[in-house]
mmCIF file of C-alpha atoms and ligand atoms in Angstrom:
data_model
loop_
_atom_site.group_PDB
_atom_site.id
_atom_site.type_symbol
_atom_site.label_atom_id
_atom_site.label_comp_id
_atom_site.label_asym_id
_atom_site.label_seq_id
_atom_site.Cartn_x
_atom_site.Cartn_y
_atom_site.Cartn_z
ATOM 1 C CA UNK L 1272 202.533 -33.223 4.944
ATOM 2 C CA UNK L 1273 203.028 -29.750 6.264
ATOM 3 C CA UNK L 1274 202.356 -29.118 9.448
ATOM 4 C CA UNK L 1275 202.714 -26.671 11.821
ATOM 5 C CA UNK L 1276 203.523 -27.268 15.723
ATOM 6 C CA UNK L 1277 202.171 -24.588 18.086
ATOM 7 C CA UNK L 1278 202.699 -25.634 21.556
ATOM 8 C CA UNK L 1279 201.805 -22.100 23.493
ATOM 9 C CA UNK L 1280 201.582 -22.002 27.111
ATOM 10 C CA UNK L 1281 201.598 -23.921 30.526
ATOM 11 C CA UNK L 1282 201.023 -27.676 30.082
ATOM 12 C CA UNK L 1283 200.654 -26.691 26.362
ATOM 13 C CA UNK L 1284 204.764 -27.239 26.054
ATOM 14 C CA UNK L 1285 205.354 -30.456 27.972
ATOM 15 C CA UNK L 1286 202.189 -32.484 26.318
ATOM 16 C CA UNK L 1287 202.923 -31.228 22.528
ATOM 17 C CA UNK L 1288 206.347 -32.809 23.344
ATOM 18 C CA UNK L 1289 204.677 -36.056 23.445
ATOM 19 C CA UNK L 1290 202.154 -35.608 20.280
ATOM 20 C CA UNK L 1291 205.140 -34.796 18.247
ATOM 21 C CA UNK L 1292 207.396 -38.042 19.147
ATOM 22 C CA UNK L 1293 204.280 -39.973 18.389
ATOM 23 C CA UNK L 1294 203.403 -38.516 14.952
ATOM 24 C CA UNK L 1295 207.602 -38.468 13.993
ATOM 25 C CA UNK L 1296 207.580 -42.060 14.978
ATOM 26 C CA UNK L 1297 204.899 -43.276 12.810
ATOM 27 C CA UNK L 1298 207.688 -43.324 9.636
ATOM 28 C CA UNK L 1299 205.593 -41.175 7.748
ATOM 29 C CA UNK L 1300 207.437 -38.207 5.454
ATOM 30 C CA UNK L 1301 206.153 -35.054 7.051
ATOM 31 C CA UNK L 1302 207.914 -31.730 7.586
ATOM 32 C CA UNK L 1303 206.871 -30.233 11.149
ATOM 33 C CA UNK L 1304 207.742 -26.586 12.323
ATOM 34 C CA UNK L 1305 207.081 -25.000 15.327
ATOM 35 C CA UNK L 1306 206.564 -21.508 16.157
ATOM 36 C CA UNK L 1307 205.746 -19.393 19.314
ATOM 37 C CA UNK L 1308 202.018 -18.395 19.905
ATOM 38 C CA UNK L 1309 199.880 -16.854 22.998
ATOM 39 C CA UNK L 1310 201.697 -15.589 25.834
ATOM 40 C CA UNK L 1311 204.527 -17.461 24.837
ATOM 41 C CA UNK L 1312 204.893 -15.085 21.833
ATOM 42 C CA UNK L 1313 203.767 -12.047 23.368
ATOM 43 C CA UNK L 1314 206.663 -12.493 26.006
ATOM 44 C CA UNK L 1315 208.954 -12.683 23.137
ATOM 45 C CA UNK L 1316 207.306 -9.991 20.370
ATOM 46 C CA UNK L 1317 204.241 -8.084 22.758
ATOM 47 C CA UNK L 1318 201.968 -9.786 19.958
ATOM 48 C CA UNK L 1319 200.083 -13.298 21.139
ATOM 49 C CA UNK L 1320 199.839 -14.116 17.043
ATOM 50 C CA UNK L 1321 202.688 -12.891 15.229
ATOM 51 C CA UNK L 1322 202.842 -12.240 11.868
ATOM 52 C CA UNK L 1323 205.564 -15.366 11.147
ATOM 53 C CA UNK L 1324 203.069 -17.683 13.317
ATOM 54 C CA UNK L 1325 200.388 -16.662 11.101
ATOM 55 C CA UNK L 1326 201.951 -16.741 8.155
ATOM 56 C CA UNK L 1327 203.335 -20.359 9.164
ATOM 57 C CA UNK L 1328 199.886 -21.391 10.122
ATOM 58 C CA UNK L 1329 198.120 -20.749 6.748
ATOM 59 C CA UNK L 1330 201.306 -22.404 4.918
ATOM 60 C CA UNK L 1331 200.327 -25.389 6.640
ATOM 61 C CA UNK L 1332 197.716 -28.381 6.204
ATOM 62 C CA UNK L 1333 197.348 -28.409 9.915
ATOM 63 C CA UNK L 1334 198.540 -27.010 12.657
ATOM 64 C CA UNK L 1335 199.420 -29.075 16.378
ATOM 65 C CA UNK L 1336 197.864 -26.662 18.995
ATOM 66 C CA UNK L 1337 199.032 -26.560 22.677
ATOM 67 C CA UNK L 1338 196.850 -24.602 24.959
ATOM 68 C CA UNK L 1339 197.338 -20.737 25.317
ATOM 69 C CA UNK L 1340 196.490 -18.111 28.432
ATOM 70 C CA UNK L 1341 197.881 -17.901 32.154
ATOM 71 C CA UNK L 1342 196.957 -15.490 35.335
ATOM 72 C CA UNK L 1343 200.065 -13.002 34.049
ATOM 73 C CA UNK L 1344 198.182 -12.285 30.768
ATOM 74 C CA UNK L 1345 194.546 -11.663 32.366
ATOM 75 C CA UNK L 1346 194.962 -8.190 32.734
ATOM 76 C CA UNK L 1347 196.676 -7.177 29.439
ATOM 77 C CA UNK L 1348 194.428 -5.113 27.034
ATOM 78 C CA UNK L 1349 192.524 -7.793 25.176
ATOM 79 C CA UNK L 1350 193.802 -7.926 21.944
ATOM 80 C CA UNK L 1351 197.121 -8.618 23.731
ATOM 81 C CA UNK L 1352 195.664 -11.691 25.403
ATOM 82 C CA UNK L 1353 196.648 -15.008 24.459
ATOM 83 C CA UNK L 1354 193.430 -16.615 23.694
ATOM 84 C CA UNK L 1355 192.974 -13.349 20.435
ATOM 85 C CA UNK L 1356 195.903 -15.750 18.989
ATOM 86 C CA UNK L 1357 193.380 -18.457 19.570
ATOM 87 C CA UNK L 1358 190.223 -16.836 17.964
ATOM 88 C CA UNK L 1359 192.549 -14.970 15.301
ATOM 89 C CA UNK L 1360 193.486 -18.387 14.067
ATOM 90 C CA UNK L 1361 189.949 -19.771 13.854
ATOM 91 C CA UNK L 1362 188.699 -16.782 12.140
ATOM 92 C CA UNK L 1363 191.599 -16.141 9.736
ATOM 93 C CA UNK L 1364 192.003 -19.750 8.395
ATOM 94 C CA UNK L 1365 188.168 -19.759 8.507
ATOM 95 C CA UNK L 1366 187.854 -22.974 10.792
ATOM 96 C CA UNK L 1367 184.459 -23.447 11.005
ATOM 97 C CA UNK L 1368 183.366 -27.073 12.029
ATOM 98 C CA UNK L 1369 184.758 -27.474 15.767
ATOM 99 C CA UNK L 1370 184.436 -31.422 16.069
ATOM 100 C CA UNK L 1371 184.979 -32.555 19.821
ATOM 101 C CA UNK L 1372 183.995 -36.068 20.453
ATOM 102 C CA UNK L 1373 183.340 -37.144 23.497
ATOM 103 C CA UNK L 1374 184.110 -41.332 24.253
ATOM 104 C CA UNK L 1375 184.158 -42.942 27.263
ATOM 105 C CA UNK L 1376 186.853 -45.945 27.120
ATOM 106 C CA UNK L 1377 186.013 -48.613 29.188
ATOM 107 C CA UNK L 1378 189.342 -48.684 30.898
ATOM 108 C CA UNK L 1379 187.799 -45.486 32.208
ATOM 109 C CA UNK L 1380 184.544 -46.162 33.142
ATOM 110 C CA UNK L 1381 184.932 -44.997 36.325
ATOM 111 C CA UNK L 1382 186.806 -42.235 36.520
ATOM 112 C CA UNK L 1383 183.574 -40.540 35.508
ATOM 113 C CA UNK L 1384 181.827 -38.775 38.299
ATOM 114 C CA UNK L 1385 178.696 -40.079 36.787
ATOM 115 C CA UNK L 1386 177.462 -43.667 37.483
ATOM 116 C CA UNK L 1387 179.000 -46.405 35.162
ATOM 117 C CA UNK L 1388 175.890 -47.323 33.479
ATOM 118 C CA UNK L 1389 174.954 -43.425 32.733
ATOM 119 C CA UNK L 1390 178.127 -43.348 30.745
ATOM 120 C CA UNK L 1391 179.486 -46.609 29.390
ATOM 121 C CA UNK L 1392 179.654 -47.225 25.923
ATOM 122 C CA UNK L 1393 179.165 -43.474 25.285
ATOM 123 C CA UNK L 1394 180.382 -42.054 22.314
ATOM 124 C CA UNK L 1395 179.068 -38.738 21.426
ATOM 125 C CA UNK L 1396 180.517 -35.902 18.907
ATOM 126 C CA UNK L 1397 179.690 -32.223 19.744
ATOM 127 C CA UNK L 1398 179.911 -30.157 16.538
ATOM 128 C CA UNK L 1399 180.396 -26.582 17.363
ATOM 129 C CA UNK L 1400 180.013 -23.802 14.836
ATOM 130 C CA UNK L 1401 183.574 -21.999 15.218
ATOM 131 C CA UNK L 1402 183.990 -18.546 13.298
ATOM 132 C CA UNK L 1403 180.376 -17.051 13.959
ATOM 133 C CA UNK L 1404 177.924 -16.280 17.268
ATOM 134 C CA UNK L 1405 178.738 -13.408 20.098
ATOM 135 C CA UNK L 1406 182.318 -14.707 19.594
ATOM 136 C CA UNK L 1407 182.877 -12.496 16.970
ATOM 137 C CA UNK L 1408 179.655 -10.471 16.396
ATOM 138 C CA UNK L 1409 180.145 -6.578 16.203
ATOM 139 C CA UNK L 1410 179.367 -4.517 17.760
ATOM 140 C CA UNK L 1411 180.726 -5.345 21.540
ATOM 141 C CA UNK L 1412 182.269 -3.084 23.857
ATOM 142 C CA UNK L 1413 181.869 -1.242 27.122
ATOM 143 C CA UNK L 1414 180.087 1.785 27.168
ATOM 144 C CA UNK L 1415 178.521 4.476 29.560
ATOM 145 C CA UNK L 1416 174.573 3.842 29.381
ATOM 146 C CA UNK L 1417 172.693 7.259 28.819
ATOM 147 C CA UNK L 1418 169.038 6.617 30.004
ATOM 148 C CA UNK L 1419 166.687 4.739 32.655
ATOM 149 C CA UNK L 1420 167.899 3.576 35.894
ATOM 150 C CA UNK L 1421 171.645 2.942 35.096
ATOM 151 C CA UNK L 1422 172.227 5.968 33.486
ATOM 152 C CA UNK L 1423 175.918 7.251 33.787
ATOM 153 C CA UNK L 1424 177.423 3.628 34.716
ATOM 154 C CA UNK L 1425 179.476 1.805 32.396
ATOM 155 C CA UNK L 1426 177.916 -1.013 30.551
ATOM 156 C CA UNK L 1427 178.916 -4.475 28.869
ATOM 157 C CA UNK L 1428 177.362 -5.635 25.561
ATOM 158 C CA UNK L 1429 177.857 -8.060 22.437
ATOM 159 C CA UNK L 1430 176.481 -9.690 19.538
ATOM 160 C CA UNK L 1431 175.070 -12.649 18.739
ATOM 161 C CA UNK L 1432 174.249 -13.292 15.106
ATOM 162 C CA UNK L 1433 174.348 -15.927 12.477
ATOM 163 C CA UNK L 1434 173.790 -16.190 8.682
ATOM 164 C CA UNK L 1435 171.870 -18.445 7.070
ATOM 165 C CA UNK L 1436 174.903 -19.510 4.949
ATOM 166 C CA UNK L 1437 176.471 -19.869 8.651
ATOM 167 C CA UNK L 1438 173.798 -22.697 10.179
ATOM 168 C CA UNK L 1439 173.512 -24.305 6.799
ATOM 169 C CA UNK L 1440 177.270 -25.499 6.072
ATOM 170 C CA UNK L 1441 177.676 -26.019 9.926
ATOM 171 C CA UNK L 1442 174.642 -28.227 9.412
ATOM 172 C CA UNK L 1443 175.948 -30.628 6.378
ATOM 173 C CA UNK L 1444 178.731 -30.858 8.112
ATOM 174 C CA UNK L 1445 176.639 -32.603 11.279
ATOM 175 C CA UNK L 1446 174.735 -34.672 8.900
ATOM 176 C CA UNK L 1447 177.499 -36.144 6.997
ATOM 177 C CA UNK L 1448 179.288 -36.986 10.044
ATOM 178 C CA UNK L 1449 175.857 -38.546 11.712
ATOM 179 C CA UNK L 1450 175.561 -40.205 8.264
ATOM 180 C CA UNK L 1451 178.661 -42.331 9.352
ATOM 181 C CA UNK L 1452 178.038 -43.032 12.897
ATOM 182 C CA UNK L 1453 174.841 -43.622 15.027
ATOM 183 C CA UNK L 1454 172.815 -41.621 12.321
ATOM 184 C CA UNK L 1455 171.304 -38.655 14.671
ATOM 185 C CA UNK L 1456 171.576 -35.359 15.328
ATOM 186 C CA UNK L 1457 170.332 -33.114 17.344
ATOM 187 C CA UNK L 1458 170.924 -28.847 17.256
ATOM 188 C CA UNK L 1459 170.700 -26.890 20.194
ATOM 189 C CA UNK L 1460 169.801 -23.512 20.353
ATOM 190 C CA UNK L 1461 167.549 -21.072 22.500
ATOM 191 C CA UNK L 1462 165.129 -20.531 20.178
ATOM 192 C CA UNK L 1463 162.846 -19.916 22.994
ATOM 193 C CA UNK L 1464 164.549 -16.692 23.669
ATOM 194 C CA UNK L 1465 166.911 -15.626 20.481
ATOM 195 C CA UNK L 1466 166.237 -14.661 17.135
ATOM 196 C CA UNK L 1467 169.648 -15.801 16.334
ATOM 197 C CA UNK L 1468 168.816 -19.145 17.564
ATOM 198 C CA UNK L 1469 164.769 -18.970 15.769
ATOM 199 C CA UNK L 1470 167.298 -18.853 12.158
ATOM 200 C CA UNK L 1471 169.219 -21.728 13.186
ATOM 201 C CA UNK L 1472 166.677 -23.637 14.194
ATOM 202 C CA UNK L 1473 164.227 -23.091 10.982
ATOM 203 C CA UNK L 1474 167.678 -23.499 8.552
ATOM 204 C CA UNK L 1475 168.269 -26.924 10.955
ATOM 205 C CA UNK L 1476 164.730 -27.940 10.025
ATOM 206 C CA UNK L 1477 165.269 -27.088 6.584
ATOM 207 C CA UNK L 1478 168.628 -28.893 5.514
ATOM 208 C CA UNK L 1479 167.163 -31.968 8.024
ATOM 209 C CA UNK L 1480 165.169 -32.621 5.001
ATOM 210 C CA UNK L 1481 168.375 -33.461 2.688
ATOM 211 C CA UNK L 1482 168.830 -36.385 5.193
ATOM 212 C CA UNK L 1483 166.095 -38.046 5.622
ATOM 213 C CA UNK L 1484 168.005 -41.139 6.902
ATOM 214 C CA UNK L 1485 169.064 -38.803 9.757
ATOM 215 C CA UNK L 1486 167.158 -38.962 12.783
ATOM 216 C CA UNK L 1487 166.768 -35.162 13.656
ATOM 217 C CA UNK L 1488 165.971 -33.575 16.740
ATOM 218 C CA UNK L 1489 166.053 -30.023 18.259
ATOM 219 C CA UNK L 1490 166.680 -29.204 21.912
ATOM 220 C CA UNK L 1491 166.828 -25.915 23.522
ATOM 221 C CA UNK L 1492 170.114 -25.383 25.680
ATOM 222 C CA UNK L 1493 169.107 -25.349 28.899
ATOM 223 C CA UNK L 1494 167.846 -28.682 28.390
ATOM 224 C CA UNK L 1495 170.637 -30.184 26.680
ATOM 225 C CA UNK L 1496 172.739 -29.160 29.701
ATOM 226 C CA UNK L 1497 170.626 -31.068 31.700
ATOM 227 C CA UNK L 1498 169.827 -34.393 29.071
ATOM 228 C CA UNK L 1499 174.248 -34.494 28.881
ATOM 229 C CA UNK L 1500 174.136 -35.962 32.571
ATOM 230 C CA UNK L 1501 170.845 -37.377 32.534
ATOM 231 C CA UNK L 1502 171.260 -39.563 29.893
ATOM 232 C CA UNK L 1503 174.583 -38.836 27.470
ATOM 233 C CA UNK L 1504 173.788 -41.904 25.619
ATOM 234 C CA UNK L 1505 170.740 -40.559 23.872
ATOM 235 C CA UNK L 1506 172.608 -38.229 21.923
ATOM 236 C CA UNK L 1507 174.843 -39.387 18.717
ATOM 237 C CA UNK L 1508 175.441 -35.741 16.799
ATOM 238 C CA UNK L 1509 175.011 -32.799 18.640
ATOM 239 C CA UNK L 1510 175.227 -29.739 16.018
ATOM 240 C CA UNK L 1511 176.036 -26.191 18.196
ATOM 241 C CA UNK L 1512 176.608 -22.396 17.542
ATOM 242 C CA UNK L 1513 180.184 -21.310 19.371
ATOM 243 C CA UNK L 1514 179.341 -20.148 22.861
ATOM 244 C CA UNK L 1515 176.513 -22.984 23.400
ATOM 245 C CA UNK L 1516 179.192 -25.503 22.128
ATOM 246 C CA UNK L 1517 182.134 -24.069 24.323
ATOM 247 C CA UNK L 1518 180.034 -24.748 27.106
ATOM 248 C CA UNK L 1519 177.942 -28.249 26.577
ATOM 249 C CA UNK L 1520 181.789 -29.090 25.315
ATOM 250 C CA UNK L 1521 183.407 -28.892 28.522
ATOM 251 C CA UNK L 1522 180.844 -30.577 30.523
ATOM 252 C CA UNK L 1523 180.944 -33.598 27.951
ATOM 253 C CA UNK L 1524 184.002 -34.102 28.449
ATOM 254 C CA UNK L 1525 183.360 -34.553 32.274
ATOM 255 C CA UNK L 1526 181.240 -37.859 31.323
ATOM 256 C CA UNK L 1527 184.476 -39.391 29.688
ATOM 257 C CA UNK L 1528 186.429 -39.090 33.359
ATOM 258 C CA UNK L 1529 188.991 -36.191 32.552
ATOM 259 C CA UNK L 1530 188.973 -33.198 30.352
ATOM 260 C CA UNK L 1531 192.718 -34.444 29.825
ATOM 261 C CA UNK L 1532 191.511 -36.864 27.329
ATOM 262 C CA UNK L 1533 189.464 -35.158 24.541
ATOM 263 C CA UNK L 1534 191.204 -34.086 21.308
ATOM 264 C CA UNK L 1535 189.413 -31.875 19.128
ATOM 265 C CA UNK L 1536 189.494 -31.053 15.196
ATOM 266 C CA UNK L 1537 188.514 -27.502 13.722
ATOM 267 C CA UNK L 1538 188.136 -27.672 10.092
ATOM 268 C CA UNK L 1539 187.349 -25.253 7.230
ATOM 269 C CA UNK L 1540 186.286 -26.041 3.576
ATOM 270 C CA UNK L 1541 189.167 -27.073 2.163
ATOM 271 C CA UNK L 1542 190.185 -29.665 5.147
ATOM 272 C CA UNK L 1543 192.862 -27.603 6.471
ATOM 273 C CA UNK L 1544 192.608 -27.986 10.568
ATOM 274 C CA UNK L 1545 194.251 -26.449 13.595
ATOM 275 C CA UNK L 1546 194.194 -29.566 16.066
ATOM 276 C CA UNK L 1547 193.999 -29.181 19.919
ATOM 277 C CA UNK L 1548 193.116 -30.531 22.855
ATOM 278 C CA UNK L 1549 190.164 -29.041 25.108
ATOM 279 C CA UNK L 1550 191.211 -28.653 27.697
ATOM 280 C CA UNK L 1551 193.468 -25.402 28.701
ATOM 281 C CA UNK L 1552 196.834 -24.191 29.837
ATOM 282 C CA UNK L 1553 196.268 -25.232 33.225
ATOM 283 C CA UNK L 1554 199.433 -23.180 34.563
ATOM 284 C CA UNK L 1555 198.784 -24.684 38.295
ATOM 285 C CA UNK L 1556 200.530 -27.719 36.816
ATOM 286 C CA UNK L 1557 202.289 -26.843 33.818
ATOM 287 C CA UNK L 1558 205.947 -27.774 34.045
ATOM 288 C CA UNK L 1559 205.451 -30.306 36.840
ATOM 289 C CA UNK L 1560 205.386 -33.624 34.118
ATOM 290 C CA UNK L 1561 201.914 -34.654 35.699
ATOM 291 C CA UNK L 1562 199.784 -32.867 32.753
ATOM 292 C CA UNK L 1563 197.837 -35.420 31.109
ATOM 293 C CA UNK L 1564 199.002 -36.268 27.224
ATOM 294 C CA UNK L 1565 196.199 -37.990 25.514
ATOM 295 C CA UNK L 1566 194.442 -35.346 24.378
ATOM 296 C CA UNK L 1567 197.196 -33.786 22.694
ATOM 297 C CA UNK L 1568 198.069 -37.698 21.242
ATOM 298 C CA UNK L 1569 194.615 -38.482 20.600
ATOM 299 C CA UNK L 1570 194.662 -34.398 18.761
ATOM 300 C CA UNK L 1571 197.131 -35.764 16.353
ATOM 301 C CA UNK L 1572 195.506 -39.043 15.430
ATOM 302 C CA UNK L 1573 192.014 -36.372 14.721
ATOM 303 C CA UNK L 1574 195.153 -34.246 12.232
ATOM 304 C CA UNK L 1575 196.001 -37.282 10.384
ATOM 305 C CA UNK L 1576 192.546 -38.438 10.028
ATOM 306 C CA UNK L 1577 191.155 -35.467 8.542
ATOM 307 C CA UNK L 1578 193.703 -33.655 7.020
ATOM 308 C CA UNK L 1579 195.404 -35.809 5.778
ATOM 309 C CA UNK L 1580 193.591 -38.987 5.017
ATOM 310 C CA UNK L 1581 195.532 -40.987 7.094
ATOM 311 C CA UNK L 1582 193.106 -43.724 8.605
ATOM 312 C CA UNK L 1583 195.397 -45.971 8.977
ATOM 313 C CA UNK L 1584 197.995 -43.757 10.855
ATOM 314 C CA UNK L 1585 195.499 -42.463 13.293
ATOM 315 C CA UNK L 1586 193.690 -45.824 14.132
ATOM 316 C CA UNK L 1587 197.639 -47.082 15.094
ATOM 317 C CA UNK L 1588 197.712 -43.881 17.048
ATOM 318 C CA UNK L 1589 194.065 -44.984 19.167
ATOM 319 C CA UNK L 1590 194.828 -48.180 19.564
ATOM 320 C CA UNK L 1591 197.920 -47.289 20.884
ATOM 321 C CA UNK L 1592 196.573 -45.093 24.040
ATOM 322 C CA UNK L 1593 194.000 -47.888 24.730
ATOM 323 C CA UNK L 1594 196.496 -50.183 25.104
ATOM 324 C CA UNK L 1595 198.015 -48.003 27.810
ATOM 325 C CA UNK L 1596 195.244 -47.442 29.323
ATOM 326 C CA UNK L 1597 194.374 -51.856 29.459
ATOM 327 C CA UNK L 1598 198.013 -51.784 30.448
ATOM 328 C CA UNK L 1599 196.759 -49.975 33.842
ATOM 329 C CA UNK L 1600 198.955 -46.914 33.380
ATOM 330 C CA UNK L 1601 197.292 -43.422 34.534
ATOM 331 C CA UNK L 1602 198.048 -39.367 34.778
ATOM 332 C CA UNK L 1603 196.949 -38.274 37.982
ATOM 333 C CA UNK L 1604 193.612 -37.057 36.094
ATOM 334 C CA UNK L 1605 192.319 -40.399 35.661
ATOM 335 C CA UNK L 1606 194.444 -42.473 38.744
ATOM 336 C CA UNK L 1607 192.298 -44.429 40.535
ATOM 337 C CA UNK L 1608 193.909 -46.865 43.044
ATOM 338 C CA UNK L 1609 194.774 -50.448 41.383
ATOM 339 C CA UNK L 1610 196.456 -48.667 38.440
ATOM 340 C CA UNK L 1611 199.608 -47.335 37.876
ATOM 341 C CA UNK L 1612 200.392 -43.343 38.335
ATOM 342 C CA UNK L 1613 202.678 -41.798 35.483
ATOM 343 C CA UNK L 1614 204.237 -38.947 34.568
ATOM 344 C CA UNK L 1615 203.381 -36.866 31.264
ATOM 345 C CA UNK L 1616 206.562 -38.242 29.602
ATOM 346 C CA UNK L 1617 206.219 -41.539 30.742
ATOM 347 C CA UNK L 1618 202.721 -41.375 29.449
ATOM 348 C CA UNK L 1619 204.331 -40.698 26.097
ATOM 349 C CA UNK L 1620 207.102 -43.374 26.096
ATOM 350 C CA UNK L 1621 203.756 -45.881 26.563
ATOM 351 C CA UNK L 1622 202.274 -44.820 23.733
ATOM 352 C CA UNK L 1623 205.557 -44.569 21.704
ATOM 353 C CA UNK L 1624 206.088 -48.643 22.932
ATOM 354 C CA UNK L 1625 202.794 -49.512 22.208
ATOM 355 C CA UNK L 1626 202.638 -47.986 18.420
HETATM 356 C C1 IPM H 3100 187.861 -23.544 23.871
HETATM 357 C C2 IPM H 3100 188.355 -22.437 24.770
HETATM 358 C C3 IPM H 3100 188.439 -21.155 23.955
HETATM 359 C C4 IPM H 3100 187.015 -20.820 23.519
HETATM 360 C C5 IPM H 3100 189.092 -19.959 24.666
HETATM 361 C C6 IPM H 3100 190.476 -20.307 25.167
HETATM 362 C C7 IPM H 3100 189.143 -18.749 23.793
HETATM 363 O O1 IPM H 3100 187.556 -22.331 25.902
HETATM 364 O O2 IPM H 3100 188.514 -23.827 22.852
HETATM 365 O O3 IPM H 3100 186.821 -24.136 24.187
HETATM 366 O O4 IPM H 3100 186.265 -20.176 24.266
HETATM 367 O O5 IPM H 3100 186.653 -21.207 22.408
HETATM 368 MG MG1 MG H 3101 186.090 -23.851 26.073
#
């Protein structure tokens, strides 16, 4: 088992820390090697993906992903900026199926913002498309307009395309995984509006009919937004392109109580995954041991799990921050009063006891 540990920036050091002592204590024979990436590398080399990073990355089975970016890198040209180590690793290693689930554990019921009933029990997985959309679509740039009422000022643009090919692996991938769960799925696009999203909705329609024990639905965006809070429960699958998905992500993740606790999984054909929390660098706390760990733990059960077939290892690895979590202990994320208020590596020695 090869894999490769990437912590980054801000809170991305201290709570990688924690994800490795949990995987090295699990006795199994792995070979872990860590290398600098985002602004952590471009401090050391002026390039947020250097060539040894890469080269590490797509040596590995999976690579342990910190977080990347801070204020001091916001105004570097972009392809200096740490997330292009980010999206260079998702589009180079061709990790297309994004899958961030979203469960709410009853320890945490209430450290939603939503009402208890609205989210208990919830257990949804977002499936976002990873390596396609206005992410990467050429061309983009800033340019000076020539006609009509803006003539002479600058101007933004981008674009957003997909393939067939594109929606239709993005799509098996959705129904297999609804297959083994609460057997539904539901795409969201803006067909509405987009021709990009008109394809992915008429492909969606299309492969639906290879799984006819699939409940399928479609939902435009705005919507979906708006169902997530309403009523989360109602969705099982939720199959997304990359910027609809980066954005019904994060406010899913506000249902389970903390963005602190969702791990995520991107994945290309061959199973090979880069494995990272959601949530980002957060440099307002980084180096302070408050940063929540979980996600990063919870990240490396998702890397044993799918990359390496180890069920067993990663169920040890769940049931292991639930029991911290009965046991009453709490980051500052999800304190509430009654529990106990830890530290980031005190969050880890719990979960190292508990395994
Ligand atoms: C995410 C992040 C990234 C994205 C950024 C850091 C490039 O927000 O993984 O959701 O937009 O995909
Ligand atoms: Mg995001």
């Amino acid at each position: 088992m090869k894999i490769a540990v990437l912590p980054g920036d801000g809170i991305g050091q201290e709570i990688t820390v924690q994800s490795v002592r949990v995987l090295k204590a699990l006795g199994l024979s792995m070979e872990l090697e860590e290398a600098p990436v985002g602004g952590a590398a471009y401090d050391i080399s002026g390039d947020p993906l250097p060539e040894a990073t890469l080269k590490l990355a797509k040596a590995s089975e999976a690579i342990l992903f910190g977080s990347i970016g801070g204020p001091q890198y916001d105004t570097l040209p972009r392809a200096k900026r740490p997330e292009q180590a980010l999206l260079g690793l998702r589009k180079q290693l061709n990790l297309f199926a994004n899958l961030r689930p979203s469960i709410v554990y009853p320890e945490l019921v209430n450290a939603s913002t939503l009402k208890p009933e609205v989210v208990s029990g919830l257990d949804v997985l977002i499936l976002r498309e990873l390596t396609g959309d206005i992410y990467f679509g050429q061309p983009r740039g800033i340019r000076t307009v020539e006609k009509g009422p803006w003539a002479g000022q600058r101007e933004g643009f981008d674009t957003m395309h997909y393939a067939e090919g594109e929606v239709r692996r993005i799509m098996h991938v959705g129904f297999i995984a609804a297959r083994k769960r609460g057997k539904k799925l539901c795409s969201v696009d803006k067909s509405n509006v987009l021709e990009t999203s008109q394809l992915w909705r008429d492909v969606a329609t299309e492969v639906a009919k290879e799984y006819a024990d699939v409940e399928f639905s479609s939902m435009y965006v705005d919507n979906a937004a708006m169902q997530l809070v309403r009523n989360p429960k109602q969705f099982d699958v939720i199959v997304t392109g990359n910027i609809f998905g980066d954005i019904l992500s994060d406010e899913a993740s506000m249902l389970t109580g903390s963005i602190g606790m969702q791990p995520s999984a991107s994945l290309n054909e061959s199973r090979q995954g880069l494995y990272e929390p959601i949530h980002g660098s957060a440099p307002d706390i980084a180096g302070k041991n408050i940063a929540n760990p979980l996600a990063s733990i919870l990240s490396a059960a998702m890397l044993l799990r799918y990359s390496f077939d180890q069920e067993e290892a990663a169920v040890k690895i769940e049931k292991a921050v639930r029991k911290v979590l009965k046991d009453g202990l709490r980051t500052a994320d999800i304190y509430e009063t009654g529990t106990t208020k830890v530290g980031t590596k005190e969050m880890g020695d719990a979960v190292l006891k508990a395994l």
